[in-house]
Every structure is written in structure tokens, then in C-alpha cells.
XYZ file of C-alpha atoms in Angstrom:
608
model
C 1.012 9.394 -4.367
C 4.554 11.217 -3.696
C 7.235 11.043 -1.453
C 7.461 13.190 1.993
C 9.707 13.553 4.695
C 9.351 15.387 8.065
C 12.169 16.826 10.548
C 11.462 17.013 14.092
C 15.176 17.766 14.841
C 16.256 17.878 18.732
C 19.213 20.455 19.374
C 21.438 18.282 20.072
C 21.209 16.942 16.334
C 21.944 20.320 14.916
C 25.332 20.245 15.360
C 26.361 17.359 13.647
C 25.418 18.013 10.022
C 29.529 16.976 8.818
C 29.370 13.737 10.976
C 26.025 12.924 9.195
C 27.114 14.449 6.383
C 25.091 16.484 5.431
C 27.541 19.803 5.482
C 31.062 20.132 4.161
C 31.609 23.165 6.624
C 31.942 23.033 9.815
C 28.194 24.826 10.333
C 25.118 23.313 12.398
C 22.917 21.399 10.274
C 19.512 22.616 10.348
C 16.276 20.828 10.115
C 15.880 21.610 6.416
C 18.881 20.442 5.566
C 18.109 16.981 7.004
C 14.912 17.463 5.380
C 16.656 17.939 1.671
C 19.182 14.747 2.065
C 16.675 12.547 2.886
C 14.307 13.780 0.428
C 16.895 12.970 -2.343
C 16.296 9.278 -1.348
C 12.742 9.518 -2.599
C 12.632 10.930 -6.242
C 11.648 8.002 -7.704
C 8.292 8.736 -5.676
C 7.671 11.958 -7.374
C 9.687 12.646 -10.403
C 7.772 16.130 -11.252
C 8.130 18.492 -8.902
C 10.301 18.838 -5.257
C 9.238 21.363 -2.422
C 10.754 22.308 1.093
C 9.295 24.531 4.030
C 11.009 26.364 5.311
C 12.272 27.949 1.923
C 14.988 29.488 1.199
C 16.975 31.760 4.203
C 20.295 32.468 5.236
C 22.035 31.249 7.827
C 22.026 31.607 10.765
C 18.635 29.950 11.221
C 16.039 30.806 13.189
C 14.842 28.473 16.069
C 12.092 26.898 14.104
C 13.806 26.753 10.716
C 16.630 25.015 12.851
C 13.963 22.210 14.290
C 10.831 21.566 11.940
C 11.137 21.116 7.966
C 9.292 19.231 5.466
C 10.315 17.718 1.791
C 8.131 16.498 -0.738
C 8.670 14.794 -3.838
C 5.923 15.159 -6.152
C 3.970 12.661 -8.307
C 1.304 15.037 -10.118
C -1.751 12.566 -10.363
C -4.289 15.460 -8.983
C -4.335 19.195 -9.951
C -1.054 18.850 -11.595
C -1.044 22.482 -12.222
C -1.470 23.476 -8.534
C -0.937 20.691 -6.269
C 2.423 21.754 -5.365
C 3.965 20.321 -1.866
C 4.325 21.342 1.094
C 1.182 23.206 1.537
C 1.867 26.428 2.951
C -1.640 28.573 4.809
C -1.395 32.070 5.755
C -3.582 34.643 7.899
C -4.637 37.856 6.846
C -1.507 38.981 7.663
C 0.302 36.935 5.580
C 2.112 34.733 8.312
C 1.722 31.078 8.643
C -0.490 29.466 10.195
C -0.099 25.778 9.076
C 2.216 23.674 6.849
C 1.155 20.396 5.310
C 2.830 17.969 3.537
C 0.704 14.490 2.352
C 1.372 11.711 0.135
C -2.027 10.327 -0.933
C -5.591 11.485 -2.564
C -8.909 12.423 -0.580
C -11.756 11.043 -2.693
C -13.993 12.771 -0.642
C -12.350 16.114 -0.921
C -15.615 18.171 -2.578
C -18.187 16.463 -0.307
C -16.169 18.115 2.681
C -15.422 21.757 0.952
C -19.450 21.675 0.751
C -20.100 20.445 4.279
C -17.601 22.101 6.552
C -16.047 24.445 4.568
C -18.513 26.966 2.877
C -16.910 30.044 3.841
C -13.972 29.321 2.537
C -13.459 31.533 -1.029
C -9.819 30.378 -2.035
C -9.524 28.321 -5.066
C -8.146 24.663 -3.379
C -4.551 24.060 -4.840
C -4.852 20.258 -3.919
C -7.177 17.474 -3.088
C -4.932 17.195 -0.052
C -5.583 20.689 1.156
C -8.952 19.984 2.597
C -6.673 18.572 5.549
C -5.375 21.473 6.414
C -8.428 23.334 6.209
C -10.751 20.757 7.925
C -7.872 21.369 10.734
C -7.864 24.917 11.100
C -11.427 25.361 11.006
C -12.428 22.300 13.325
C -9.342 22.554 15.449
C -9.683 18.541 16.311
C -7.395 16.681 14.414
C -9.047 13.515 15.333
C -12.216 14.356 13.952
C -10.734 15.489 10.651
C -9.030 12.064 10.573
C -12.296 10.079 10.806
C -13.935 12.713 8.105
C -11.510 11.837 5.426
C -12.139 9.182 2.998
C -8.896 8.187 0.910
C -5.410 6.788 1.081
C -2.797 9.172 3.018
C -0.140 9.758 4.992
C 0.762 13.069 5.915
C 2.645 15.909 8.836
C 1.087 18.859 9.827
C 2.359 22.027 11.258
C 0.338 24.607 12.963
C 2.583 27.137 13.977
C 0.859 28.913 16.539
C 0.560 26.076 18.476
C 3.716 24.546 17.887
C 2.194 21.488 17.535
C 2.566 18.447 14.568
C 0.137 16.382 13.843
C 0.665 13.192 12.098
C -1.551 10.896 10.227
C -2.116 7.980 8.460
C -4.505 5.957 6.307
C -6.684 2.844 8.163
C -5.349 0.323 5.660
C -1.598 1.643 5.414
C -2.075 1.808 1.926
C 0.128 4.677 1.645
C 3.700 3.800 3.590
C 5.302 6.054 6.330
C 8.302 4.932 8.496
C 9.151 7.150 11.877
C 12.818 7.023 12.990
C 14.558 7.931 16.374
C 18.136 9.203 16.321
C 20.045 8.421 19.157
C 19.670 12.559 19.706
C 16.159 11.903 20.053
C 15.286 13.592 17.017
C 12.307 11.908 14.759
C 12.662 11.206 11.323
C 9.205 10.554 9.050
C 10.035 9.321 5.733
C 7.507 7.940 2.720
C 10.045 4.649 2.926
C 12.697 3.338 5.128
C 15.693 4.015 2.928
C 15.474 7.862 3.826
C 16.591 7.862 6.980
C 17.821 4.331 8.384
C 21.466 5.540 8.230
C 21.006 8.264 11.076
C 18.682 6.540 13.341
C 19.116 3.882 15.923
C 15.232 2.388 15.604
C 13.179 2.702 12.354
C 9.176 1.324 12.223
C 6.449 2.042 9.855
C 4.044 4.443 11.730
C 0.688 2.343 12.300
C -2.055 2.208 10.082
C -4.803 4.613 11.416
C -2.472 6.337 13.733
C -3.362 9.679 15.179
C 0.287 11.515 16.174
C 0.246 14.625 17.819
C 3.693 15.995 19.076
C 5.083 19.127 20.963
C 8.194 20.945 21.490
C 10.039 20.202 24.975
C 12.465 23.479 25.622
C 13.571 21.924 28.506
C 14.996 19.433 26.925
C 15.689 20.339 23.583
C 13.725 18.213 21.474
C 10.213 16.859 20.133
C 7.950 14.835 22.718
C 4.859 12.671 22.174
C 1.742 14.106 23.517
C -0.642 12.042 22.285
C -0.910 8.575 20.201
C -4.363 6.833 19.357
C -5.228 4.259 16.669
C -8.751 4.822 14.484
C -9.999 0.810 14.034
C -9.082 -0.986 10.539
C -12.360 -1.110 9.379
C -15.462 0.760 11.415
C -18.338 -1.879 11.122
C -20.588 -0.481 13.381
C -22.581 1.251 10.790
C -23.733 -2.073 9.532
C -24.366 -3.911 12.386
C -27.504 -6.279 11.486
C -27.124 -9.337 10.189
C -29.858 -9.411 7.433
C -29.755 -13.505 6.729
C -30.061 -16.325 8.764
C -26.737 -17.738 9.804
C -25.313 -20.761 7.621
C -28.037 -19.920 5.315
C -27.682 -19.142 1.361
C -26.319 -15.491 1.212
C -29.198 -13.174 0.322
C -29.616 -10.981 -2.745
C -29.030 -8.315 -0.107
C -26.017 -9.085 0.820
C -24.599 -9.425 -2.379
C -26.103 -6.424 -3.726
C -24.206 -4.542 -1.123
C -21.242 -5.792 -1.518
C -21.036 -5.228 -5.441
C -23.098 -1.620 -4.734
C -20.147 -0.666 -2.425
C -17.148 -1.602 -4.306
C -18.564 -0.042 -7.632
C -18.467 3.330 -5.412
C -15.170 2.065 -4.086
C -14.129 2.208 -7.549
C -15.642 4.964 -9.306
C -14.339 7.654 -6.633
C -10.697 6.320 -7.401
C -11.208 7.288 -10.815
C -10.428 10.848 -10.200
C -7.346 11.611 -11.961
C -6.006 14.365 -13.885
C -3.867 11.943 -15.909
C -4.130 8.944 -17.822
C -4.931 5.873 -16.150
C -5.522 1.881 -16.595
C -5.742 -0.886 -14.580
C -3.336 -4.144 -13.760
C -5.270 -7.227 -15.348
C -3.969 -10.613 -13.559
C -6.909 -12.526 -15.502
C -7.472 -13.476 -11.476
C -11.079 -12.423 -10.038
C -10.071 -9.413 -7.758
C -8.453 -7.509 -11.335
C -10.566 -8.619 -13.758
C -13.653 -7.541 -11.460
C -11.963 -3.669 -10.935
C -11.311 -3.750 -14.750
C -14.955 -4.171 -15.566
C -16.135 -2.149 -13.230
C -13.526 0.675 -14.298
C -14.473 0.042 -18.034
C -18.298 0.633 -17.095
C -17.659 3.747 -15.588
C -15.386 4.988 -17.911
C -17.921 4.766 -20.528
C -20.719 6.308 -18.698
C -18.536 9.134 -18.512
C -17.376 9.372 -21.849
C -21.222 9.017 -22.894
C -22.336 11.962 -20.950
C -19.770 14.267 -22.079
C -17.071 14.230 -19.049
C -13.282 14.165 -19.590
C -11.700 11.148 -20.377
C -8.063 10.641 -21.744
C -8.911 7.392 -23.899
C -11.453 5.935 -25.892
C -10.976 2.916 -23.469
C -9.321 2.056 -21.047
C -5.836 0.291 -20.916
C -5.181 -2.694 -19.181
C -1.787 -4.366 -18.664
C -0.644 -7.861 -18.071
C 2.773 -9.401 -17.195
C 4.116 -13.156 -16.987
C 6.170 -15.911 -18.600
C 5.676 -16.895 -21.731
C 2.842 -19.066 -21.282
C 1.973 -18.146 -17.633
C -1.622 -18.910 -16.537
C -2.510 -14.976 -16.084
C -1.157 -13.929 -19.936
C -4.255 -16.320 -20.737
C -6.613 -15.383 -18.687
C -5.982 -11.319 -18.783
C -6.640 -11.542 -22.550
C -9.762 -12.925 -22.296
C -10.734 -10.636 -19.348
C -9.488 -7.823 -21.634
C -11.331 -8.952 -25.076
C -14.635 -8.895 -22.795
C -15.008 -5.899 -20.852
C -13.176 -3.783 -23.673
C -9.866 -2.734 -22.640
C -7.069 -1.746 -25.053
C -4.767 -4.433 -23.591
C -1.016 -4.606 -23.349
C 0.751 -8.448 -22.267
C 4.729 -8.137 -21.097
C 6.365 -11.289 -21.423
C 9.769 -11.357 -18.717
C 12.690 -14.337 -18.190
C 13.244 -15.565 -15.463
C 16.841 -13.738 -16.281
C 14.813 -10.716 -16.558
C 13.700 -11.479 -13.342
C 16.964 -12.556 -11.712
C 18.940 -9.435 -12.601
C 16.745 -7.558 -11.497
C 16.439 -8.543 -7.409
C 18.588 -6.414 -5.987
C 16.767 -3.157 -7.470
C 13.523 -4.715 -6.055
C 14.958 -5.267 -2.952
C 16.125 -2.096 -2.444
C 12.770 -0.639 -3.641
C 10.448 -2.752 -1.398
C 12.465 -2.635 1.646
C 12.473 -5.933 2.870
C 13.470 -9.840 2.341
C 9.966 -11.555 2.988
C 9.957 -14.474 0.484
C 6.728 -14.342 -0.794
C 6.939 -10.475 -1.263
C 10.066 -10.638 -3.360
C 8.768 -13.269 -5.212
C 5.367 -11.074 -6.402
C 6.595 -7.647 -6.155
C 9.563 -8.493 -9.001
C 6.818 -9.115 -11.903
C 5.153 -6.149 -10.633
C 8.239 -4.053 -10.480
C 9.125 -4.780 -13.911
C 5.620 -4.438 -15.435
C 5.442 -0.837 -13.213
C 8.355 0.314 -15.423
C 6.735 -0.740 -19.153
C 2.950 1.088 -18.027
C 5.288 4.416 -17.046
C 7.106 4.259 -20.129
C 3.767 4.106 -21.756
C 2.990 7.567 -20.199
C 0.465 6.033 -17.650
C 0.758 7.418 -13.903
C -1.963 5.880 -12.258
C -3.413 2.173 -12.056
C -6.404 0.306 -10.782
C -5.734 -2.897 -9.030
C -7.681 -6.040 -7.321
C -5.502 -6.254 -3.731
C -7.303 -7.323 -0.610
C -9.669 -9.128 -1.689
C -7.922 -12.105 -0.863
C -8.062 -11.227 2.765
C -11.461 -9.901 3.002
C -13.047 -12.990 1.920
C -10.372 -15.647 2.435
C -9.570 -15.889 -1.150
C -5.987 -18.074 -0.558
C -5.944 -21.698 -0.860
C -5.183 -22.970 2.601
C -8.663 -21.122 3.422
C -9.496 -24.925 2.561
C -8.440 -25.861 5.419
C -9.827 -23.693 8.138
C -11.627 -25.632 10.992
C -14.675 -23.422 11.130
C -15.933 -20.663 10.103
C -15.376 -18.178 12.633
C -11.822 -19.389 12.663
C -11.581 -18.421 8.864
C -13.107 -14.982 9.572
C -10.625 -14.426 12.644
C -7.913 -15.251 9.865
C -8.914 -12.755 7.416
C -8.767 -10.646 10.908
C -5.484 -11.383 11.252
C -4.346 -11.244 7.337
C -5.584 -7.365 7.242
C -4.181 -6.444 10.168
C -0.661 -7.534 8.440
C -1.863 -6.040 4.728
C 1.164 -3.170 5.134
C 3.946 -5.578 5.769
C 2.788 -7.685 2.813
C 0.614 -6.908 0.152
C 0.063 -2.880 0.674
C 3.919 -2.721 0.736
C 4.331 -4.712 -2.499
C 1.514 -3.141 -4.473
C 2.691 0.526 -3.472
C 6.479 0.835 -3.729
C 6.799 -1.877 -6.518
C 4.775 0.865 -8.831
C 6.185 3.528 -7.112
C 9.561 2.248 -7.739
C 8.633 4.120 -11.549
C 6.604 6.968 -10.314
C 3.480 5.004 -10.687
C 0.518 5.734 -8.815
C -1.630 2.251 -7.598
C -4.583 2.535 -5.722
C -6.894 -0.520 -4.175
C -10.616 -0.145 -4.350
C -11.144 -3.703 -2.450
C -9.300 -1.710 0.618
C -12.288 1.241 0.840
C -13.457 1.668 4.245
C -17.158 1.483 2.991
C -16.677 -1.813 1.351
C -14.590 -2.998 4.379
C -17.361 -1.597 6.976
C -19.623 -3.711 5.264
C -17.500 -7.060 4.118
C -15.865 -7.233 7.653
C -18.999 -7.351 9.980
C -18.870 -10.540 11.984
C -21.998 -11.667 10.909
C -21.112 -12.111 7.775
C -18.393 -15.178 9.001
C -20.844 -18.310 7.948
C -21.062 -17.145 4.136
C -17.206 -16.844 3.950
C -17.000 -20.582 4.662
C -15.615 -22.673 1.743
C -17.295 -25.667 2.145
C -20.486 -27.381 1.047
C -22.855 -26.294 -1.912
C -24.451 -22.826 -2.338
C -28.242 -22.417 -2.976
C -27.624 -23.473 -7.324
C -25.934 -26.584 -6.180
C -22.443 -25.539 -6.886
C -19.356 -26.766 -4.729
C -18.640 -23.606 -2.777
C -14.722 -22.514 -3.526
C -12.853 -19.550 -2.159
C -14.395 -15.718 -2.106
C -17.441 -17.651 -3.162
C -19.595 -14.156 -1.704
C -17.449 -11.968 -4.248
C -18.424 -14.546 -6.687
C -21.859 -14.629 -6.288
C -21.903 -10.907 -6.026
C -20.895 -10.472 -9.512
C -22.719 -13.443 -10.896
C -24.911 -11.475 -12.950
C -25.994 -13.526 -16.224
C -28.103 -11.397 -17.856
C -25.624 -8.272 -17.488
C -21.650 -10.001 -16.864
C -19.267 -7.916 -15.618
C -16.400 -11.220 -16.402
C -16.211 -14.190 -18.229
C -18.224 -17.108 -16.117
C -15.334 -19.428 -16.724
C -13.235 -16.421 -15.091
C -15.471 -15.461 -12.740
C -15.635 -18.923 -11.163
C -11.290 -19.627 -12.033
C -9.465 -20.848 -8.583
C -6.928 -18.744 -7.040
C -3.418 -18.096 -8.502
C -0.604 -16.088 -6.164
C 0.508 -13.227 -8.358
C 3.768 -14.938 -8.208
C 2.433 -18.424 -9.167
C 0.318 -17.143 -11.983
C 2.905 -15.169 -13.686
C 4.526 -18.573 -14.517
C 5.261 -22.002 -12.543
C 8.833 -21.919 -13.408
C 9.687 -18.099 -11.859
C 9.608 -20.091 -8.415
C 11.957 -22.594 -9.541
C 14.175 -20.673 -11.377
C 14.522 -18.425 -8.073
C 15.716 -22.136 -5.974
C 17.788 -22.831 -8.216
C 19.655 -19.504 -8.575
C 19.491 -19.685 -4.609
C 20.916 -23.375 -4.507
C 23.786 -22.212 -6.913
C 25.015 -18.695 -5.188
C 24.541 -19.457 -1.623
C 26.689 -22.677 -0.354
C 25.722 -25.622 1.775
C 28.587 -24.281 4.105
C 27.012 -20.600 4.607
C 23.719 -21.897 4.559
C 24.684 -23.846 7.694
C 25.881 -20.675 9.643
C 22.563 -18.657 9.269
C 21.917 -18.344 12.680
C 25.606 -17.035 13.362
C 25.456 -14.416 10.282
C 21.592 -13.593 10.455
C 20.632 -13.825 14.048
C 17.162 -11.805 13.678
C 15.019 -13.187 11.497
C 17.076 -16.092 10.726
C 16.772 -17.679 7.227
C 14.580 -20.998 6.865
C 15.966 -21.445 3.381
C 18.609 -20.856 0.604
C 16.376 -18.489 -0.929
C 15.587 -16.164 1.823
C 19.104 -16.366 2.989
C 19.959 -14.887 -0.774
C 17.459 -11.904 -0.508
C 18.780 -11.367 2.834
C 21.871 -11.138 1.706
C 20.924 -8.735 -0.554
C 18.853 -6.857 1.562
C 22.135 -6.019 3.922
C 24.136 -5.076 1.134
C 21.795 -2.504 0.362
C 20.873 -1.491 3.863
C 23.372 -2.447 6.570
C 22.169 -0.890 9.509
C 20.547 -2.861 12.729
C 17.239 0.020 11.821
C 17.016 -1.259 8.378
C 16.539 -5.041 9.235
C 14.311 -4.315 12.564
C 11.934 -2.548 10.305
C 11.181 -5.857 8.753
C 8.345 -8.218 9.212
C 7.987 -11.735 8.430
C 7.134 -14.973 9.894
C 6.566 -18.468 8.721
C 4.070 -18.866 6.292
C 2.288 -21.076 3.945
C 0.149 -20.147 1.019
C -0.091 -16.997 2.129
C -1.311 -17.072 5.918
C -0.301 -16.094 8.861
C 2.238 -17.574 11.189
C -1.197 -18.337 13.605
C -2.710 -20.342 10.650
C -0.011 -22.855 11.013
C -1.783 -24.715 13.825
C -4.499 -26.036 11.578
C -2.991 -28.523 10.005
C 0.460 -30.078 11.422
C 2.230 -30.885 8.332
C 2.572 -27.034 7.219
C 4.732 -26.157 9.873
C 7.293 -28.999 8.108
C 6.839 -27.168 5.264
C 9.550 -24.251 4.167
C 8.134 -23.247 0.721
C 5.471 -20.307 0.686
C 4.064 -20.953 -2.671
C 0.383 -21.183 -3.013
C 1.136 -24.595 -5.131
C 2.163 -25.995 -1.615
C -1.693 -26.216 -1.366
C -1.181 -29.191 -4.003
C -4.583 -30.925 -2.451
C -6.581 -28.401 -3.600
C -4.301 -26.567 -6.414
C -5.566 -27.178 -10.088
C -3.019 -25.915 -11.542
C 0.401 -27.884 -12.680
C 4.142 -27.115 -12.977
């Protein structure tokens, strides 16, 4: 993953570089030299390498060097050697015919070269690249979109057309923000931070969304030709329901579900660096550990490159914390070389305000997981690792949170895990991919695959998803209980049993019970009963339900400021994790102002 940023600059922007300073003269800023400022913003995305098309020229510009430009900030996971960004294709002539820039990996990359693209004799520079070339020799960007398997977002050029295209990944697992000057120029950016200050409106593009954009002489600027949005999850292709309904799950259902997220897995193993996995000692991390360690050693068995003898796992919590525990075990058993991080809560505290900035928002539950995760990002790069392994989404596949518990039936659980996925880059996504990439740390989520979400998504599958009753063995069916079974494989184990079958911990409950408190009580301390009391006045959008939010608010404007910063926010009231719909099943939760999974304290093992 890297950083990218796309100019689409209307003329009436061009002349007003030194008011957004981005000139000391008195010249017209051109697109490029938007492209450049904002770029600076993203380093900590890709630390080894920066690009920008157009390169270098003198002024004055040309039209197009004046309106389209693209910055990329490299993170070398892929090709390091030759991966370079923005992509830049010529004719036979040697003038350009497209210009790519993409922040993500195509797993699929050599299945296409051998499909579509046989003729083609140049050595690929980039995994990416394919795009590009799909493109030029399809010519239907919507088709190339629904060919690629992997986890992108990405602006594409083709000059003879004048004509960008814009993409991004089903899932959102790779971020992109558009913003709209008051010019009407549009501003794409890897994260918000990059281009808030000159825009009036800021949004993350949609996940799955299929851009296509052309130039307006008329009127001076870039219009919107086209907008459509590929589904979440396509689960067409498996359409049959092979069980009976409310029936024990079959051994063919959960033979396809561990069959398709060991492929999930195994393609995002394709790295040209080292790479481990995050090990919660939950049952989504341990599982892509295992299944990362078994495929690691198949590889190293028949002779393929591997940068360790083993793989490395990492852990982080308080001193004590339920996942330090359970990661070691999960670690001693499938074989990792495993490394624990013990934080403070100081630790912790001071560092909020970097997290903040880094994740771009002031959702409670967010801030409260992504700071362990930021701070264990920064040990694993120091460590020389640049790409990890982790066990997000699963939660929201197979309604893996506690008030799950509680859902009225099961179709109404499966429309929640609907809902959940649909929100995964607000929450989750968001957290997971700019709390690593905070360090130039590459994270990638095989429970997110299209193939295993085709599959784990069809409707018929609702009734086994259910968390109540017994399964076929007699055993009190708990959350994910299908992932469960999947992997309950006693003569071969991918996990410990006692793991295997270990309720569900939030990432920022299982670090350690006190994190949560100590993050009250810094709230109750810093912000008074008397500011507290004017939320509404100083926080009218998205007003504050408690101290604590009010405090990363706070923080969140001191960073940001602008109306386009906050607006690109999302939150709503929550509990345990679900959505703001959830709330109707049981009355009492909407009293209840504390996101925490131990709020579930009915069916919570676990004590503080």
C-alpha cells in the first residue's frame, strides 16, 4: 500500500497558488504543484520512494500539465526494484497514452497477463500495471474493475481521450477521500488530511465505485460523466443452498468456507519483503496465523523464497491483558517466532493526538482499538517488517460481536452483518489500514476476499449464523460458531481447541480491561462538567454523548479545523460494536453511552 493523490484542477483554481499557498510568487499554480503539497501530507504512507506526472517542465505550463497531475508516495511491498509510481505507458511513438497511479496489490495480476494479455512482451514494472494494461487493451474500464482481484484504489489517465477513470476496492480496504474546492476543482487523496484545507466538502469515495470524468472547456473544469457502484460482495456465483435450512451445517459448507479463506490467504502472501502476522490470541488472528504458517512452510519445503525460517507474529496489550495470554499460546502452536509489546495506559494516553490525526476521525470505539494498534504498527516497522497478516471482518461476516446474542432471528442477524459490512470503511477497514500505515506498514485482510465473501454472504447461509441452541455434537452454539466448526479439525488443528472455541474480546477490551478506564478517567479529569454541558453549542454535528468523545473531538479539531474535516466523519450510537439500527432490539442499549463489548456483561466472561 502507498499514498496517492490526483489533481483535477478547474481554471479558475490555477490562479490562486499564493492564497493556497502553494507559491511564494505571484505565478498560477499548476495542477502539479497542488499535486506535490498535498502529497507531502502522505509520506508516512510510502517512506521509499515519491513520483509525480507530469515531471519536471518549465513554466509556463501547458494546458494539461496546468489541469491533471498525480503524486505517489511509495511503500515498496511488490517489485521494489521496479514498481515505481505513477505509471507512465507510451505508444510506439513514445507519447503517452495512459498514466496510472494505485495504492494497493492485484493478487491476481499473473492469471490476467496470461488471459488477456498475451501479446504483451514488456517486462511488468508493477503488480498494479495490469490496470493499465487490462484498460488499454479492453477499453471498458468497468470490466477491468470486475476482473481484478485485490485491494486498490487508484486514478487513471488516458490521454487521448481525456478521460480519468477512478476506482476503488469492493471492501474499501484501501482508503480514498474525493474533495470539491469551492472552484470546482476535485481533489483525490489516500487520506483526508491531504486536502481538507482547500476544499469546501471532503468524503471517502465509495467502496466499489466506478468514476469516470471528462474535461468541460466550456466551463473550465472537470465534470462527472459517469458514477456506478460494483456490489460488496457478488454472491450470485454460489447461489444454492446445499443444506436444509435450520439444519446442522454440512461438511460442505464448512469445507468451503475454510477451502476459500486458505486461498484468501495464500494469494496475500505475495510479497517481496518480509512479512508476519498480528496475533490477538482471538479466533479471526490466530486462524490467519496458522494458515499463514502452513503455507509458509510448504513453500519453504519445495524450494520457493522465503525471508524466515518462520514466520513472525506480534502481540500487544497491558501487562496481563487477556490477548498477551492467549497470542502466546496461539504462537507456541502453530510455530511462529513471536514478539509480545507490553504499553501503559500513559503510553497510550500520550499518544492520542498522533492517532487521531493518523486515523482521521473521533469515533469512540475506533480510537479506543486503533491506539494499541498504532503503537504496536511502530515496534513490527522498527523490526524491519513491512507487511502483516491480520483476522478483520470476520466479526461481521459471521456475527462474531457479543450483542449478536441478542438478535431476534436469524435473518435479522444476517441483515446485521449486512449492515456492519456495508460500514467496514468507516470502522474497522479505516482502523486496520491507517493505524499500520501510520509507520509505513502494509496490513492486508484475507477474511475481506471477495471469494470468501461470495460464498460466506449468500442468504442462505442466515440459519447457521444463528447463535442459539446446540450444534449437531451437543455443544451450546456461541458466536461465528460456522468459522468454528470450519476449523474444527481434530485430527489435523490449525489452533488450540481451548482457543478455537475462546468467546469474543474487542481488540480494545482484550488488550487490557483497564485501557477503557484509564481513557474515562483521563476524560473525566481534562474535560469539565461545565464544557461538557455546552456540547451541543461547541459541537453541533455529531454532538458528543460523553466526556470521552467530547475529548477526542476536541482533539480531532485541533488537528483538523475545517467544516470538510469533521463532515468526513462517520459515527452513530453504538453498543458492542453494532450498528445504530441494532439498537431497537433490546430497549435498554439505547440508555446505554459506553461502546465497550463488556457492556454485553450478560453474556461477557470476561472480568475487570
Amino acid at each position: 500500500m502507498c499514498g496517492i493523490t490526483a489533481v483535477l484542477l478547474a481554471g479558475a483554481d490555477t490562479a490562486n497558488g499564493v492564497a493556497n499557498g502553494l507559491l511564494r510568487s505571484g505565478e498560477a499554480a499548476t495542477a502539479r504543484d497542488w499535486a506535490l503539497t498535498a502529497s507531502k501530507c502522505l509520506t508516512h504512507r510510502g517512506p521509499d520512494w515519491f513520483g509525480c506526472w507530469p515531471g519536471k517542465f518549465s513554466r509556463p505550463a501547458s494546458e494539461s500539465q496546468s489541469r491533471v497531475a498525480f503524486g505517489h508516495t511509495r511503500l515498496a511491498v511488490v517489485k521494489p526494484e521496479t514498481g515505481a509510481q505513477p505509471i507512465v505507458r507510451t505508444d510506439e511513438h513514445g507519447n503517452t497514452k495512459t498514466v496510472l497511479v494505485v495504492n494497493g496489490e492485484i493478487y491476481n495480476y499473473k492469471e490476467l497477463l496470461e488471459t488477456y494479455l498475451k501479446n504483451y512482451t514488456d517486462e511488468l514494472r508493477s503488480d498494479c500495471e495490469v490496470i493499465a494494461m487490462l484498460y488499454e487493451e479492453l477499453q471498458d474500464f468497468e470490466k477491468v474493475m470486475n476482473l481484478i482481484d485485490g485491494d486498490f484504489a487508484f486514478c487513471l489517465y488516458d490521454l487521448q481521450k481525456d478521460c480519468i477513470f477512478v476506482g476503488r476496492d469492493r471492501m474499501g480496504v484501501d482508503p480514498l477521500y474525493i474533495g470539491h474546492t469551492a472552484a470546482g476543482s476535485l481533489l483525490f487523496a489516500s487520506e483526508m488530511k491531504a486536502i481538507h484545507r482547500w476544499c469546501v466538502q471532503v468524503d471517502q469515495v465509495d467502496p466499489g465505485a466506478i468514476l469516470t470524468y471528462n474535461y468541460n472547456s466550456a466551463k473550465g473544469m472537470w465534470m462527472e460523466r459517469e458514477k456506478k457502484l460494483l456490489p460488496r460482495y457478488p454472491t450470485n456465483r454460489f447461489c444454492e443452498s446445499p443444506g436444509e435450512p435450520f439444519g446442522d451445517c454440512t461438511k460442505e459448507v464448512l469445507a468451503n468456507v475454510r477451502n476459500t479463506l486458505e486461498a484468501s490467504v495464500k494469494k496475500r502472501m505475495m510479497s517481496d519483503v518480509p512479512y508476519g502476522v498480528l496475533l490477538s490470541g482471538g479466533l479471526d488472528s490466530s486462524l490467519i496465523s496458522a494458515i499463514v504458517c502452513r503455507h509458509a512452510n510448504d513453500a519453504r519445503d519445495d524450494g520457493s523464497h522465503v525471508y524466515w525460517p518462520q514466520v513472525h507474529s506480534f502481540s500487544i496489550g497491558l501487562k496481563g491483558a487477556p490477548d498477551l495470554i492467549a497470542a502466546k499460546k496461539v504462537a507456541d502452536f502453530v510455530g511462529t517466532v513471536h514478539h509480545e509489546f507490553v504499553f501503559t495506559v500513559q503510553d497510550g494516553i500520550d499518544s492520542l493526538p498522533d492517532v487521531i490525526e493518523h486515523i482521521e476521525t473521533f469515533d469512540v470505539t475506533t480510537v479506543r482499538a486503533s491506539t494499541a494498534m498504532f503503537l504496536l504498527s511502530r515496534m513490527i516497522k522498527a523490526m524491519g517488517v513491512k507487511m502483516v497478516l491480520s483476522g478483520e471482518g470476520a466479526d461481521e461476516i459471521f456475527g462474531g460481536y457479543l450483542y449478536f446474542h441478542k438478535a431476534p432471528s436469524a435473518e435479522e442477524l444476517h441483515e446485521e452483518t449486512k449492515r456492519k459490512i456495508q460500514l467496514l470503511n468507516h470502522y474497522d477497514v479505516l482502523r486496520a489500514n491507517k493505524s499500520t500505515m501510520a509507520w509505513g506498514v502494509e496490513i492486508r485482510v484475507p477474511f475481506l476476499d471477495q471469494d470468501f465473501m461470495s460464498y460466506c454472504m449468500n442468504d442462505w447461509l442466515a440459519p447457521w449464523k444463528m447463535i442459539s441452541g446446540e450444534d449437531n455434537t451437543g455443544r451450546k452454539r456461541i458466536e461465528k460458531h460456522i468459522l468454528r466448526e470450519a476449523f474444527d479439525t481434530p485430527d489435523e488443528p490449525y489452533i488450540p481447541e481451548d482457543v478455537l472455541w475462546r468467546q469474543k474480546e474487542q481488540f480494545s477490551d482484550g488488550v487490557g480491561y483497564s485501557w477503557i478506564d484509564g481513557l474515562k478517567d483521563l476524560a473525566g479529569e481534562i474535560v469539565t462538567d461545565a464544557e461538557f454541558a455546552l456540547r451541543e453549542r461547541t459541537y453541533p454535528f455529531l454532538t458528543p454523548e460523553s466526556k470521552e468523545a467530547f475529548l477526542y473531538r476536541r482533539i480531532f479539531e485541533e488537528r483538523f479545523g475545517t467544516a470538510s474535516a469533521r463532515h468526513s466523519v462517520f459515527t452513530e450510537a453504538s453498543i458492542a460494536c453494532s450498528t445504530s439500527t441494532a439498537l431497537e432490539w433490546d430497549q435498554e442499549w439505547k440508555k446505554n453511552k459506553d461502546p465497550s463489548g463488556l457492556a454485553m456483561k450478560e453474556v461477557h466472561n470476561g472480568k475487570k
